[in-house]
Short mmCIF file of C-alpha atoms and ligand atoms in Angstrom, two decimals:
data_model
loop_
_atom_site.label_atom_id
_atom_site.label_comp_id
_atom_site.label_asym_id
_atom_site.label_seq_id
_atom_site.Cartn_x
_atom_site.Cartn_y
_atom_site.Cartn_z
CA MET A 110 -27.11 103.78 33.62
CA LYS A 111 -24.42 105.56 31.75
CA THR A 112 -20.72 105.23 32.60
CA GLY A 113 -17.63 106.87 31.09
CA ILE A 114 -14.98 109.44 31.36
CA ASP A 115 -15.91 112.59 33.28
CA ALA A 116 -12.83 114.44 33.30
CA ILE A 117 -9.26 114.07 31.56
CA ALA A 118 -5.77 115.61 32.46
CA PHE A 119 -2.20 114.73 31.06
CA ASP A 120 1.34 115.46 31.51
CA VAL A 121 3.83 115.10 28.66
CA ALA A 122 7.75 115.25 28.82
CA LYS A 123 8.60 118.94 28.24
CA LEU A 124 11.78 118.21 26.18
CA HIS A 125 11.77 117.42 22.54
CA LEU A 126 14.12 116.63 19.77
CA PRO A 127 12.82 117.57 16.22
CA ILE A 128 12.65 114.38 14.01
CA LYS A 129 14.38 116.29 11.24
CA THR A 130 17.57 116.64 13.64
CA LEU A 131 17.35 112.89 14.41
CA ALA A 132 16.90 111.80 10.62
CA THR A 133 19.85 114.04 9.77
CA ALA A 134 22.11 112.59 12.57
CA ARG A 135 20.94 108.87 11.54
CA ASN A 136 21.37 109.39 7.84
CA ILE A 137 17.43 108.74 7.22
CA GLU A 138 15.59 110.88 4.65
CA PRO A 139 13.59 113.06 7.00
CA GLU A 140 10.58 112.85 4.43
CA LYS A 141 10.26 109.21 5.46
CA LEU A 142 9.80 110.11 8.98
CA GLU A 143 7.71 113.26 8.48
CA LYS A 144 5.49 112.03 5.51
CA GLY A 145 5.66 108.23 5.86
CA LEU A 146 5.23 107.74 9.65
CA GLY A 147 3.83 111.40 10.40
CA LEU A 148 6.39 112.20 12.98
CA LEU A 149 7.52 115.73 13.91
CA LYS A 150 8.90 115.74 17.40
CA MET A 151 9.79 113.12 20.01
CA THR A 152 9.42 113.92 23.70
CA LEU A 153 11.87 112.88 26.27
CA PRO A 154 12.10 113.03 30.14
CA ASP A 155 14.26 115.16 32.07
CA THR A 156 16.79 114.02 34.46
CA HIS A 157 14.15 114.76 37.25
CA GLN A 158 11.30 112.56 35.54
CA ASP A 159 10.24 109.07 35.33
CA THR A 160 6.98 107.26 35.04
CA VAL A 161 5.86 108.09 38.49
CA VAL A 162 6.48 111.91 37.95
CA PHE A 163 4.31 111.87 34.80
CA GLY A 164 1.50 109.99 36.41
CA ALA A 165 1.49 112.15 39.55
CA ASN A 166 1.58 115.33 37.52
CA ALA A 167 -1.45 114.07 35.22
CA LEU A 168 -3.37 112.96 38.45
CA THR A 169 -2.70 116.28 40.48
CA LYS A 170 -3.69 118.32 37.52
CA LEU A 171 -6.88 116.06 37.22
CA ILE A 172 -7.61 116.61 40.94
CA LEU A 173 -6.94 120.34 40.92
CA ASP A 174 -8.68 121.22 37.59
CA ASN A 175 -11.90 119.35 38.55
CA ASN A 176 -11.94 119.94 42.31
CA ILE A 177 -11.98 116.15 42.64
CA LYS A 178 -12.90 115.16 46.57
CA LEU A 179 -10.49 112.51 47.27
CA ASP A 180 -12.73 110.69 49.71
CA GLU A 181 -15.21 110.03 46.45
CA ILE A 182 -12.43 108.14 44.72
CA ALA A 183 -12.83 104.61 45.45
CA ARG A 184 -9.71 103.24 43.05
CA ILE A 185 -6.81 104.49 41.21
CA TYR A 186 -5.78 101.95 38.61
CA VAL A 187 -2.78 102.28 36.67
CA GLY A 188 -1.84 101.07 33.24
CA THR A 189 1.69 101.18 32.59
CA GLU A 190 4.58 98.95 31.08
CA SER A 191 7.22 101.24 32.42
CA GLY A 192 7.15 99.83 35.99
CA ILE A 193 10.24 100.71 38.23
CA ASP A 194 9.74 97.78 40.64
CA SER A 195 8.78 94.14 40.20
CA SER A 196 6.65 94.21 43.43
CA LYS A 197 5.74 97.76 44.47
CA PRO A 198 3.28 99.13 41.82
CA ILE A 199 3.28 102.64 40.44
CA GLY A 200 -0.23 103.00 42.19
CA SER A 201 1.41 102.56 45.60
CA TYR A 202 3.94 105.50 44.83
CA LEU A 203 0.91 107.72 43.45
CA ILE A 204 -0.94 107.22 46.57
CA SER A 205 2.02 108.42 48.57
CA LEU A 206 2.63 111.43 46.48
CA ILE A 207 -0.92 112.38 46.42
CA GLU A 208 -1.37 112.02 50.11
CA GLN A 209 2.04 114.21 50.44
CA LYS A 210 0.12 117.11 48.57
CA PHE A 211 -3.40 116.82 49.49
CA GLY A 212 -2.98 115.38 53.29
CA GLU A 213 -2.29 112.15 55.19
CA ASN A 214 -4.59 109.34 54.83
CA THR A 215 -6.73 111.03 52.16
CA LEU A 216 -6.66 108.00 50.01
CA SER A 217 -6.06 105.39 52.86
CA GLU A 218 -9.43 103.57 51.55
CA CYS A 219 -8.58 103.76 47.99
CA ASP A 220 -7.84 100.48 46.06
CA VAL A 221 -4.95 100.78 43.86
CA VAL A 222 -3.09 98.53 41.45
CA ASP A 223 -1.22 98.44 38.15
CA PHE A 224 -2.18 96.68 35.00
CA THR A 225 0.51 95.54 32.54
CA PHE A 226 -0.12 94.28 29.09
CA ALA A 227 2.23 96.57 26.86
CA CYS A 228 0.10 99.28 25.41
CA ILE A 229 -3.25 98.16 26.19
CA GLY A 230 -2.80 98.07 29.98
CA GLY A 231 -4.58 101.49 30.28
CA VAL A 232 -7.73 100.21 28.39
CA ASP A 233 -7.91 97.05 30.70
CA ALA A 234 -7.67 99.58 33.83
CA MET A 235 -10.53 101.54 32.28
CA GLN A 236 -12.67 98.69 31.42
CA ASN A 237 -12.32 97.28 35.01
CA CYS A 238 -13.19 100.79 36.39
CA LEU A 239 -16.34 101.02 34.19
CA ASP A 240 -17.43 97.68 35.46
CA PHE A 241 -16.95 98.92 39.09
CA VAL A 242 -18.90 101.91 38.58
CA GLN A 243 -21.53 100.11 36.83
CA LEU A 244 -21.94 98.20 39.80
CA ASN A 245 -21.45 101.03 42.24
CA PRO A 246 -22.81 104.07 40.64
CA THR A 247 -22.28 106.34 43.52
CA LYS A 248 -18.33 105.70 43.50
CA LYS A 249 -15.91 107.21 41.31
CA ALA A 250 -12.55 105.81 39.96
CA ILE A 251 -9.40 107.29 38.38
CA VAL A 252 -7.41 105.60 35.61
CA VAL A 253 -3.82 106.77 35.26
CA ALA A 254 -1.69 105.63 31.96
CA SER A 255 1.91 106.53 32.23
CA ASP A 256 4.67 105.44 30.31
CA PHE A 257 8.20 106.12 28.87
CA ALA A 258 8.67 104.97 25.40
CA LYS A 259 12.53 104.40 25.24
CA TYR A 260 14.04 102.27 22.49
CA ASP A 261 17.84 101.70 21.69
CA LEU A 262 19.72 104.24 19.86
CA ASN A 263 20.10 103.53 15.96
CA SER A 264 17.08 101.13 16.33
CA THR A 265 13.90 101.30 14.07
CA GLY A 266 12.04 102.13 17.06
CA GLU A 267 14.27 105.30 18.11
CA TYR A 268 12.25 107.73 16.07
CA THR A 269 8.91 106.45 17.71
CA GLN A 270 10.00 107.35 21.22
CA GLY A 271 7.97 109.64 23.64
CA ALA A 272 6.99 110.07 27.16
CA GLY A 273 4.20 111.04 29.49
CA ALA A 274 0.75 110.26 31.04
CA VAL A 275 -3.06 110.73 30.91
CA ALA A 276 -5.23 110.42 33.92
CA MET A 277 -9.08 110.26 33.70
CA LEU A 278 -12.11 110.20 36.15
CA ILE A 279 -14.28 107.49 35.54
CA SER A 280 -17.93 107.97 37.05
CA SER A 281 -21.66 107.61 36.24
CA ASN A 282 -23.33 110.20 34.09
CA PRO A 283 -20.04 111.43 32.93
CA ARG A 284 -19.48 114.77 31.17
CA ILE A 285 -17.07 113.61 28.50
CA ILE A 286 -17.96 110.24 26.83
CA THR A 287 -20.15 107.09 27.86
CA PHE A 288 -18.94 103.80 26.77
CA GLU A 289 -21.35 100.91 25.55
CA ASN A 290 -20.64 97.47 26.98
CA ASN A 291 -19.58 95.76 23.99
CA TRP A 292 -15.89 94.88 23.81
CA GLY A 293 -14.50 93.07 20.84
CA VAL A 294 -11.47 91.06 22.06
CA SER A 295 -8.76 89.15 19.99
CA THR A 296 -5.48 87.71 22.13
CA LYS A 297 -2.65 85.59 20.85
CA GLY A 298 0.53 85.11 22.84
CA VAL A 299 3.44 86.16 20.56
CA PHE A 300 6.94 87.86 20.49
CA ASP A 301 6.53 90.94 18.67
CA PHE A 302 7.75 93.35 21.42
CA PHE A 303 8.76 92.58 25.10
CA LYS A 304 10.91 93.65 27.81
CA PRO A 305 12.40 90.22 29.19
CA TYR A 306 14.52 89.91 31.99
CA ARG A 307 18.14 89.69 30.54
CA THR A 308 21.22 88.51 32.10
CA ILE A 309 24.97 88.80 31.52
CA SER A 310 27.51 86.07 33.04
CA LYS A 311 29.65 87.03 35.82
CA GLN A 312 32.39 85.62 34.10
CA GLU A 313 32.08 87.90 31.00
CA ILE A 314 32.24 90.93 33.45
CA THR A 315 34.92 89.79 35.72
CA GLY A 316 36.95 87.86 33.40
CA ASN A 317 37.19 84.83 35.88
CA ALA A 318 35.07 81.68 36.33
CA ASP A 319 35.33 81.41 40.35
CA ASN A 320 31.82 82.90 40.79
CA ASP A 321 33.28 85.32 43.75
CA SER A 322 30.76 87.65 44.88
CA TRP A 323 30.47 90.83 42.75
CA PHE A 324 28.89 93.99 44.46
CA ASP A 325 26.94 91.46 46.55
CA ASN A 326 25.72 89.35 43.75
CA LEU A 327 26.37 85.71 44.42
CA GLU A 328 24.61 84.50 41.51
CA SER A 329 26.74 83.52 38.49
CA GLU A 330 24.52 85.48 36.27
CA ILE A 331 23.85 89.07 36.64
CA GLU A 332 20.35 90.25 35.93
CA ILE A 333 19.92 93.52 34.10
CA HIS A 334 16.72 95.68 33.52
CA LYS A 335 16.40 97.61 30.23
CA ASP A 336 13.54 100.16 29.69
CA GLN A 337 14.18 99.30 25.79
CA PRO A 338 12.20 96.45 24.35
CA VAL A 339 13.22 93.63 22.27
CA PHE A 340 11.17 93.81 19.17
CA ASP A 341 10.65 93.13 15.43
CA GLY A 342 9.02 96.21 14.03
CA GLN A 343 7.45 94.74 10.78
CA TYR A 344 6.31 91.58 12.66
CA SER A 345 4.95 93.90 15.35
CA ASN A 346 2.95 95.87 12.61
CA GLN A 347 1.64 92.47 11.21
CA CYS A 348 0.44 91.45 14.74
CA TYR A 349 -1.15 94.83 15.18
CA MET A 350 -3.22 94.46 11.89
CA ASP A 351 -4.14 90.76 12.72
CA ARG A 352 -5.21 91.44 16.20
CA THR A 353 -7.32 94.58 15.30
CA ARG A 354 -8.92 93.17 12.46
CA GLU A 355 -10.02 90.12 14.58
CA ALA A 356 -11.15 92.33 17.32
CA TYR A 357 -13.05 94.70 15.03
CA PHE A 358 -15.09 91.74 13.73
CA SER A 359 -15.71 90.34 16.90
CA PHE A 360 -17.03 93.69 17.98
CA LYS A 361 -19.07 93.59 14.75
CA LYS A 362 -20.51 90.32 15.92
CA LEU A 363 -21.39 91.62 19.27
CA LYS A 364 -23.07 94.62 17.60
CA ASN A 365 -25.04 92.02 15.47
CA THR A 366 -25.25 94.34 12.60
CA SER A 367 -24.44 93.71 8.91
CA GLY A 368 -24.05 97.29 8.28
CA THR A 369 -20.35 98.93 7.99
CA VAL A 370 -19.45 99.61 11.52
CA TYR A 371 -16.83 102.42 11.08
CA ASP A 372 -19.58 104.34 9.06
CA SER A 373 -21.46 104.86 12.43
CA TRP A 374 -18.20 106.67 13.95
CA LYS A 375 -17.45 110.31 13.71
CA SER A 376 -13.96 109.68 14.80
CA ILE A 377 -11.78 106.50 15.21
CA VAL A 378 -9.33 106.64 18.19
CA MET A 379 -6.58 103.89 17.77
CA HIS A 380 -3.41 102.95 19.62
CA LEU A 381 -0.80 105.11 17.83
CA PRO A 382 2.80 103.88 18.47
CA TYR A 383 3.57 106.73 15.77
CA ALA A 384 1.10 109.32 14.16
CA PHE A 385 0.39 107.34 11.01
CA GLN A 386 0.03 103.73 12.40
CA GLY A 387 -3.67 103.82 12.24
CA ARG A 388 -3.93 105.05 8.67
CA ARG A 389 -1.22 102.67 7.48
CA MET A 390 -2.92 99.77 9.09
CA LEU A 391 -6.66 100.46 8.98
CA SER A 392 -7.00 100.00 5.08
CA GLU A 393 -7.51 96.24 5.53
CA ILE A 394 -10.41 96.67 7.90
CA HIS A 395 -11.75 99.77 5.56
CA ALA A 396 -11.99 97.34 2.64
CA LEU A 397 -13.10 94.29 4.49
CA ASP A 398 -16.11 95.99 6.06
CA ALA A 399 -17.01 98.23 2.93
CA SER A 400 -20.57 98.12 1.82
CA THR A 401 -19.34 97.15 -1.51
CA ALA A 402 -16.68 94.42 -1.41
CA VAL A 403 -13.14 95.60 -2.49
CA ILE A 404 -11.36 92.71 -1.54
CA THR A 405 -12.62 88.83 -1.40
CA GLY A 406 -10.22 87.16 0.47
CA GLU A 407 -9.71 84.82 -2.60
CA GLU A 408 -6.54 86.79 -3.52
CA ASN A 409 -3.21 85.34 -2.99
CA ALA A 410 -0.90 86.99 -0.48
CA SER A 411 0.88 89.37 -2.75
CA GLU A 412 -2.35 90.18 -4.74
CA TYR A 413 -3.74 90.83 -1.35
CA GLN A 414 -1.26 93.26 -0.13
CA ASN A 415 -1.04 94.99 -3.56
CA LYS A 416 -4.85 95.48 -3.20
CA LEU A 417 -4.29 96.94 0.26
CA LYS A 418 -1.62 99.35 -1.04
CA GLU A 419 -4.16 100.60 -3.89
CA ILE A 420 -6.87 101.17 -1.40
CA SER A 421 -4.54 103.03 0.88
CA LYS A 422 -3.92 105.34 -1.91
CA SER A 423 -7.42 105.71 -3.03
CA ASP A 424 -9.42 109.19 -2.71
CA ASP A 425 -11.96 107.29 -0.91
CA TYR A 426 -9.60 106.20 1.94
CA LYS A 427 -7.71 109.44 2.18
CA THR A 428 -11.08 111.34 2.84
CA PHE A 429 -11.79 108.65 5.29
CA VAL A 430 -8.34 109.00 6.95
CA SER A 431 -8.85 113.01 7.10
CA GLU A 432 -12.23 112.94 8.47
CA LYS A 433 -12.15 109.98 11.05
CA LEU A 434 -8.38 109.33 12.03
CA GLN A 435 -6.45 112.75 11.48
CA PRO A 436 -7.64 114.58 14.56
CA ALA A 437 -6.24 111.69 16.87
CA GLU A 438 -2.88 111.84 14.99
CA LEU A 439 -2.26 115.68 15.71
CA ALA A 440 -0.88 115.20 19.28
CA SER A 441 0.87 112.05 18.50
CA SER A 442 3.00 113.74 15.75
CA LEU A 443 4.26 116.28 18.45
CA ILE A 444 4.70 113.62 21.41
CA GLY A 445 5.75 110.36 20.09
CA ASN A 446 4.69 106.89 21.47
CA LEU A 447 2.87 107.23 25.15
CA TYR A 448 2.48 103.29 25.18
CA THR A 449 -0.63 102.79 27.46
CA GLY A 450 -1.43 106.72 27.13
CA SER A 451 -1.27 106.87 23.44
CA ILE A 452 -5.02 105.88 22.98
CA PHE A 453 -6.26 108.32 25.51
CA MET A 454 -3.93 110.98 24.11
CA GLY A 455 -5.61 110.23 20.72
CA LEU A 456 -9.01 110.84 22.52
CA LEU A 457 -7.80 114.08 23.96
CA SER A 458 -6.28 115.37 20.60
CA THR A 459 -9.37 114.58 18.90
CA LEU A 460 -11.49 116.53 21.36
CA ALA A 461 -9.13 119.34 21.70
CA HIS A 462 -9.31 119.41 17.76
CA PHE A 463 -12.92 119.75 17.72
CA TYR A 464 -13.11 122.02 20.70
CA ASP A 465 -10.35 124.52 19.14
CA SER A 466 -12.20 124.51 15.69
CA LYS A 467 -15.66 125.00 17.50
CA LYS A 468 -17.16 121.90 16.11
CA GLU A 469 -20.25 120.50 18.03
CA ILE A 470 -19.64 116.65 18.42
CA ALA A 471 -22.15 115.84 21.26
CA ASP A 472 -24.12 112.68 20.76
CA GLU A 473 -21.53 111.55 18.00
CA LYS A 474 -20.09 108.01 18.30
CA PHE A 475 -16.32 107.56 18.55
CA GLY A 476 -14.91 103.90 17.76
CA PHE A 477 -11.79 102.75 19.81
CA LEU A 478 -9.26 100.22 18.32
CA ALA A 479 -6.67 99.55 21.18
CA TYR A 480 -3.61 97.37 20.78
CA GLY A 481 -0.85 95.90 23.15
CA SER A 482 2.01 94.00 21.96
CA GLY A 483 2.39 90.37 23.09
CA SER A 484 -0.66 90.62 21.83
CA LYS A 485 -4.10 91.80 22.47
CA SER A 486 -6.67 94.30 20.82
CA LYS A 487 -9.90 95.42 22.21
CA VAL A 488 -12.37 97.27 20.11
CA PHE A 489 -15.31 99.27 21.56
CA GLU A 490 -17.52 102.38 21.08
CA GLY A 491 -18.55 105.41 23.17
CA THR A 492 -20.70 108.41 22.72
CA ILE A 493 -19.85 112.00 23.27
CA GLN A 494 -21.69 113.95 26.02
CA PRO A 495 -23.49 117.35 25.85
CA GLU A 496 -21.13 118.65 28.63
CA TRP A 497 -17.91 117.53 26.67
CA LYS A 498 -16.69 121.20 25.96
CA SER A 499 -16.92 122.48 29.51
CA ALA A 500 -14.94 119.42 30.50
CA VAL A 501 -12.04 119.88 28.28
CA SER A 502 -11.89 123.78 28.16
CA SER A 503 -9.15 123.84 30.87
CA VAL A 504 -6.98 120.96 29.22
CA LEU A 505 -5.21 123.09 26.86
CA LEU A 506 -3.39 120.36 24.98
CA PHE A 507 -1.97 122.13 21.91
CA GLU A 508 -1.12 125.21 23.69
CA THR A 509 0.91 123.21 26.31
CA LEU A 510 2.63 121.21 23.55
CA GLU A 511 3.61 124.40 21.83
CA LYS A 512 5.67 125.52 24.62
CA SER A 513 7.97 122.31 24.54
CA PHE A 514 11.56 122.86 24.77
CA GLU A 515 13.68 121.90 21.78
CA ILE A 516 17.23 120.09 22.69
CA ASP A 517 20.10 119.38 20.45
CA PHE A 518 21.28 115.91 19.13
CA GLU A 519 24.15 115.71 21.57
CA THR A 520 21.97 116.39 24.75
CA TYR A 521 19.37 114.06 23.52
CA GLU A 522 22.07 111.12 23.45
CA LYS A 523 23.47 112.36 26.77
CA LEU A 524 19.84 111.86 28.25
CA HIS A 525 19.36 108.62 26.49
CA LYS A 526 22.58 107.25 27.96
CA LYS A 527 21.98 108.76 31.40
CA GLU A 528 25.12 110.68 31.00
CA GLN A 529 23.25 114.05 31.73
CA LYS A 530 23.08 114.50 35.27
CA GLN A 531 21.55 117.90 35.69
CA SER A 532 18.16 118.89 34.91
CA ILE A 533 17.96 120.48 31.48
CA GLN A 534 14.99 122.57 32.69
CA GLN A 535 14.10 124.02 36.11
CA PRO A 536 10.97 122.17 37.39
CA LYS A 537 7.94 124.29 38.39
CA ASN A 538 4.71 123.51 39.76
CA GLU A 539 5.29 119.66 39.31
CA TRP A 540 6.58 116.59 40.92
CA ILE A 541 10.37 115.51 40.58
CA LEU A 542 12.27 112.46 41.53
CA ASP A 543 14.19 113.73 44.39
CA ARG A 544 16.64 110.61 45.15
CA ILE A 545 17.10 107.13 45.10
CA GLU A 546 18.40 105.54 48.45
CA THR A 547 21.70 104.06 48.17
CA GLU A 548 22.95 103.41 51.58
CA ILE A 549 20.25 102.20 54.16
CA PRO A 550 20.22 98.27 53.59
CA THR A 551 16.02 97.82 54.23
CA LEU A 552 15.56 100.76 51.68
CA ILE A 553 18.15 100.34 48.95
CA GLY A 554 16.43 101.48 45.69
CA ALA A 555 13.53 103.30 47.34
CA ARG A 556 12.61 106.13 45.39
CA TYR A 557 11.50 109.54 46.82
CA TYR A 558 9.69 112.31 45.11
CA LYS A 559 8.74 116.05 45.95
CA TRP A 560 6.44 118.76 44.66
CA VAL A 561 8.36 121.62 43.46
CA ASP A 562 6.32 125.08 43.71
C1 HMG B 199 6.89 100.79 12.81
C2 HMG B 199 8.19 100.36 12.11
C3 HMG B 199 8.39 98.98 11.95
C4 HMG B 199 8.32 101.24 10.72
O1 HMG B 199 9.44 100.81 10.23
P1 HMG B 199 10.25 101.67 9.26
O2 HMG B 199 11.30 100.87 8.57
O3 HMG B 199 10.86 102.88 9.99
O4 HMG B 199 9.14 102.11 8.23
P2 HMG B 199 8.58 101.43 6.97
O5 HMG B 199 9.67 101.14 5.86
O6 HMG B 199 7.68 100.16 7.42
O7 HMG B 199 7.60 102.70 6.58
C5 HMG B 199 8.00 103.93 6.08
C6 HMG B 199 6.75 104.60 5.36
O8 HMG B 199 7.37 105.73 4.85
C7 HMG B 199 7.28 105.86 3.44
N1 HMG B 199 8.61 106.50 3.07
C8 HMG B 199 9.75 105.90 2.85
N2 HMG B 199 10.62 107.05 2.32
C9 HMG B 199 9.71 108.33 2.15
C10 HMG B 199 9.90 109.39 1.57
N3 HMG B 199 11.09 109.66 1.27
N4 HMG B 199 8.97 110.21 1.38
C11 HMG B 199 7.68 109.85 1.92
N5 HMG B 199 7.47 108.74 2.50
C12 HMG B 199 8.31 107.71 2.61
C13 HMG B 199 7.25 104.38 3.11
O9 HMG B 199 6.67 104.23 1.66
C14 HMG B 199 6.54 103.80 4.25
O10 HMG B 199 4.97 104.21 3.98
P3 HMG B 199 3.74 103.17 3.38
O11 HMG B 199 3.52 103.50 2.15
O12 HMG B 199 4.30 101.62 3.75
O13 HMG B 199 2.80 103.38 4.33
C15 HMG B 199 9.43 101.04 13.01
O14 HMG B 199 9.09 102.23 13.37
C16 HMG B 199 9.38 100.24 14.48
O15 HMG B 199 10.05 99.37 14.46
N6 HMG B 199 8.76 100.69 15.52
C17 HMG B 199 8.69 100.06 16.68
C18 HMG B 199 7.84 99.20 16.95
C19 HMG B 199 6.41 99.76 16.60
O16 HMG B 199 6.05 100.86 16.78
N7 HMG B 199 5.42 98.69 16.01
C20 HMG B 199 4.14 99.19 15.71
C21 HMG B 199 3.14 98.06 15.86
S1 HMG B 199 3.37 97.35 17.66
C22 HMG B 199 2.50 98.51 18.60
O17 HMG B 199 2.03 99.46 18.10
C23 HMG B 199 2.81 98.22 19.95
C24 HMG B 199 3.97 99.14 20.68
C25 HMG B 199 4.95 99.43 19.97
O18 HMG B 199 3.33 100.62 21.05
C26 HMG B 199 4.26 98.68 21.88
C27 HMG B 199 3.14 98.15 23.13
O19 HMG B 199 2.32 97.59 22.73
O20 HMG B 199 3.61 98.36 24.10
#
């Protein structure tokens, strides 16, 4: 029995800062960001938006565009690394918002949970839902991948920021893509990128050592939460390359083939923290799995790196990139990193590209290379289904991204520092964060959302 993605919808932050504006303000050559990393815009949440809002908007679109009957949905599994609570999952918020709009108890028998493993949590949620549908072919599941990729000002991650969500209906006999049950996996516990609990000593804040209560905090250390990660950019690239290579060859072993795996893939969809990450990282796999050996593994470290550089500049590799990788990069250049949603946005970008250019891709195989810091990679493949075009015709990806609203650098910094209190754009036909409780002791921090027509 076939299982896979039957329908897909997205919601991306509607504000953007042109990368050129950021480059100029930060004294970086714009060509480095545009031509070196493939960045054109970075999207940013408005003051009324957060991870719940993006997830709920994508989920609402998925339900409305595809006339989904909520009593058929057995589970909604969320991939996110931008949780807003250490106990209550984003999934719990999504249930209450969808019931607010579609009727009380419409999802009361639906199983929900969040999956967190940096950018790969959405793929973990999907794999789990595929297994579930395989066991329960009459049931359907929804996967929502929602995140806000926020980095410190002036950091090397700053130009890769982005925000939004992708929602997908997982079913048997799906219209868009079916997945085979071969999952190459590579895992290693590392600190390439993470969001630790951080503390500041109360003494540093108050200037005295007596540990008096400070805003009801009795502990001598004050915990702070930051959306921005602690990370080592170049090391994270190395971990990405190592895990992806290992998962790719583990996948090849599962397929029990001696042929070049990527040759059987029409398109390759990778986790893209920025548009050109895939093309910058894949030259090694391209060489190692080539039908005629280009690198032997006998080279010393610097010879090996030089050879990879040479390969990445070769005509053969450039053709490989433009044929197999570029369609997935298109949306990423206009959005930035979506963390868990990035790989699914890459799929949507590829589908929208072939749809807009009127190319038939039914029965073609797509390869997926997922990565999450911390670190884990999963490599798997899927086959595009005959009804893919009708299933994506209402998605209007590039048309929607074109309408994004440009902001200036000053507004960007105010939003980043949370100094901007008023919405930049009036919300319409979407969820908004209405308020956060500050008074009632048993509800402190509770977040309330509402739909705006
Ligand atoms: C990714 C890095 C490290 C990049 O770091 P960087 O310092 O911005 O850039 P770089 O120096 O590594 O590379 C710039 C490229 O631009 C080129 N260049 C230079 N000047 C010019 C010019 N004038 N004209 C044209 N090209 C130019 C230059 O040659 C080079 O291209 P290459 O040849 O090496 O491919 C940085 O952006 C960063 O720290 N990002 C945050 C972390 C990150 O995204 N890591 C990626 C892997 S980890 C991951 O994907 C997981 C993640 C991050 O999504 C989190 C999760 O899992 O939750």
